[in-house]
Amino acid sequence: MIPPLHRPRRSRRTPALRDLVRETTLSAHDLVYPVFLHADQEDVAIEAMPGQTRWSPDGLLRVAERTLEAGVRALVLFPKIEDGAKDSTGTEVSNEEGLVPRSLRALKARFPELALITDVALDPYSSDGHDGIVDPDSGVILNDETVEVLCRQAVVQARAGADVIAPSDMMDGRVGAIREALDAEGFTDVSILAYTAKYASSFYGPFRGALDSAPKDGDKKTYQMDPANAREAMRELYLDEAEGADMVMVKPAGPYLDIVRAVREATTLPVAAYQVSGEYLMIEAAARSGWLDRREVALESLTGIKRAGADMILTYHALDAAGWLAD
Ligand code: PBG
């Protein structure tokens, strides 16, 4: 046998050498922790998402403190709204005393250093469980009517202290409209993180269980993207950039790493990827069954998402991962 001239294994020989040649590093600062909240005074374990909790107002402050202690400095808030407050147009999103605005004010007062990201979409507030307003006759999700409501939602969130507004609804033109609405109210410094390529994914199942926000009829395929499409993500990217997005997102993350990479290469904006509830649950289910090592698999999946081109990752493993990275 001719001895090989090139031996890539040389650089893998010791931990110190491997650290020197490592191309991707994961840090707690890259992570965003999505948290669920409700108005009840008790913290409730979420059945559909083992390991995650729906926090009471006090519990939310406690988890925010733990998040900061772990070195993670960004939260994204998802409210579970009482059935009684839901209606077909999501009126509750304009309530300045609603669960999200109250939570934002409490968090801002206690932890001004925390970056607060809010979801803009109607699904937790809609009696139809859709991200937009459903036309009662045709069942069509009404785009422009919805965008008007989303603008009000964004302004209420900004007024209550949101640093970053994240529209996840996938209505056309909403990024530009929200930018204009924020600016008109003086919130020129509030950022927009656009869910640019959000796919109509079955990996969102556990999340909808956690918020009781599944669509009552039909699915979300007329507004979320077809998982089969990649070029279309570029089209959404160019539109969101032109409309003034500050950051763009790909969601889910793991099954869409090619999209993360393509978006990374096509934009100079920061790119976020959302490791969604179903991705979290697959790791948790396997770990809880003793089939996979939670820590190793979770960190490997996050590293893969970062390597594909994500600057930041929304993940339900954020607190665990930050702890493991600090070990
Ligand atoms: C709703 C929204 C969803 C998620 C974030 N915002 C669900 C959906 O579009 O049905 C999913 C997050 C997850 O699964 O972790 N606008």
GROMACS .gro file of N, CA, C and O in nm, residues 175-176 179 192 239-247 269:
model
   56
  175VAL      N    1  -4.470   4.239   0.656
  175VAL     CA    2  -4.347   4.298   0.711
  175VAL      C    3  -4.345   4.449   0.683
  175VAL      O    4  -4.321   4.530   0.774
  176GLY      N    5  -4.373   4.486   0.559
  176GLY     CA    6  -4.375   4.628   0.523
  176GLY      C    7  -4.481   4.704   0.600
  176GLY      O    8  -4.457   4.815   0.650
  179ARG      N    9  -4.377   4.744   0.963
  179ARG     CA   10  -4.270   4.845   0.973
  179ARG      C   11  -4.331   4.986   0.973
  179ARG      O   12  -4.296   5.071   1.055
  192ILE      N   13  -3.778   4.393   1.338
  192ILE     CA   14  -3.868   4.290   1.286
  192ILE      C   15  -3.786   4.167   1.247
  192ILE      O   16  -3.693   4.175   1.167
  239LEU      N   17  -3.864   3.959  -0.074
  239LEU     CA   18  -3.975   4.045  -0.034
  239LEU      C   19  -3.954   4.098   0.108
  239LEU      O   20  -3.970   4.218   0.133
  240ASP      N   21  -3.918   4.009   0.200
  240ASP     CA   22  -3.902   4.054   0.339
  240ASP      C   23  -3.788   4.155   0.351
  240ASP      O   24  -3.796   4.251   0.428
  241GLU      N   25  -3.681   4.133   0.276
  241GLU     CA   26  -3.570   4.230   0.277
  241GLU      C   27  -3.620   4.365   0.226
  241GLU      O   28  -3.594   4.469   0.286
  242ALA      N   29  -3.690   4.361   0.112
  242ALA     CA   30  -3.737   4.486   0.051
  242ALA      C   31  -3.836   4.557   0.143
  242ALA      O   32  -3.844   4.680   0.144
  243GLU      N   33  -3.911   4.480   0.221
  243GLU     CA   34  -4.012   4.540   0.309
  243GLU      C   35  -3.953   4.588   0.441
  243GLU      O   36  -4.023   4.643   0.525
  244GLY      N   37  -3.822   4.561   0.462
  244GLY     CA   38  -3.757   4.619   0.580
  244GLY      C   39  -3.733   4.525   0.696
  244GLY      O   40  -3.711   4.570   0.808
  245ALA      N   41  -3.733   4.393   0.672
  245ALA     CA   42  -3.702   4.300   0.782
  245ALA      C   43  -3.560   4.325   0.831
  245ALA      O   44  -3.470   4.355   0.752
  246ASP      N   45  -3.540   4.313   0.963
  246ASP     CA   46  -3.405   4.327   1.021
  246ASP      C   47  -3.335   4.193   1.031
  246ASP      O   48  -3.212   4.186   1.033
  247MET      N   49  -3.414   4.087   1.045
  247MET     CA   50  -3.361   3.952   1.057
  247MET      C   51  -3.462   3.860   0.989
  247MET      O   52  -3.581   3.893   0.984
  269LEU      N   53  -2.846   3.984   0.593
  269LEU     CA   54  -2.918   3.997   0.719
  269LEU      C   55  -2.887   3.879   0.811
  269LEU      O   56  -2.854   3.770   0.763
   0.00000   0.00000   0.00000
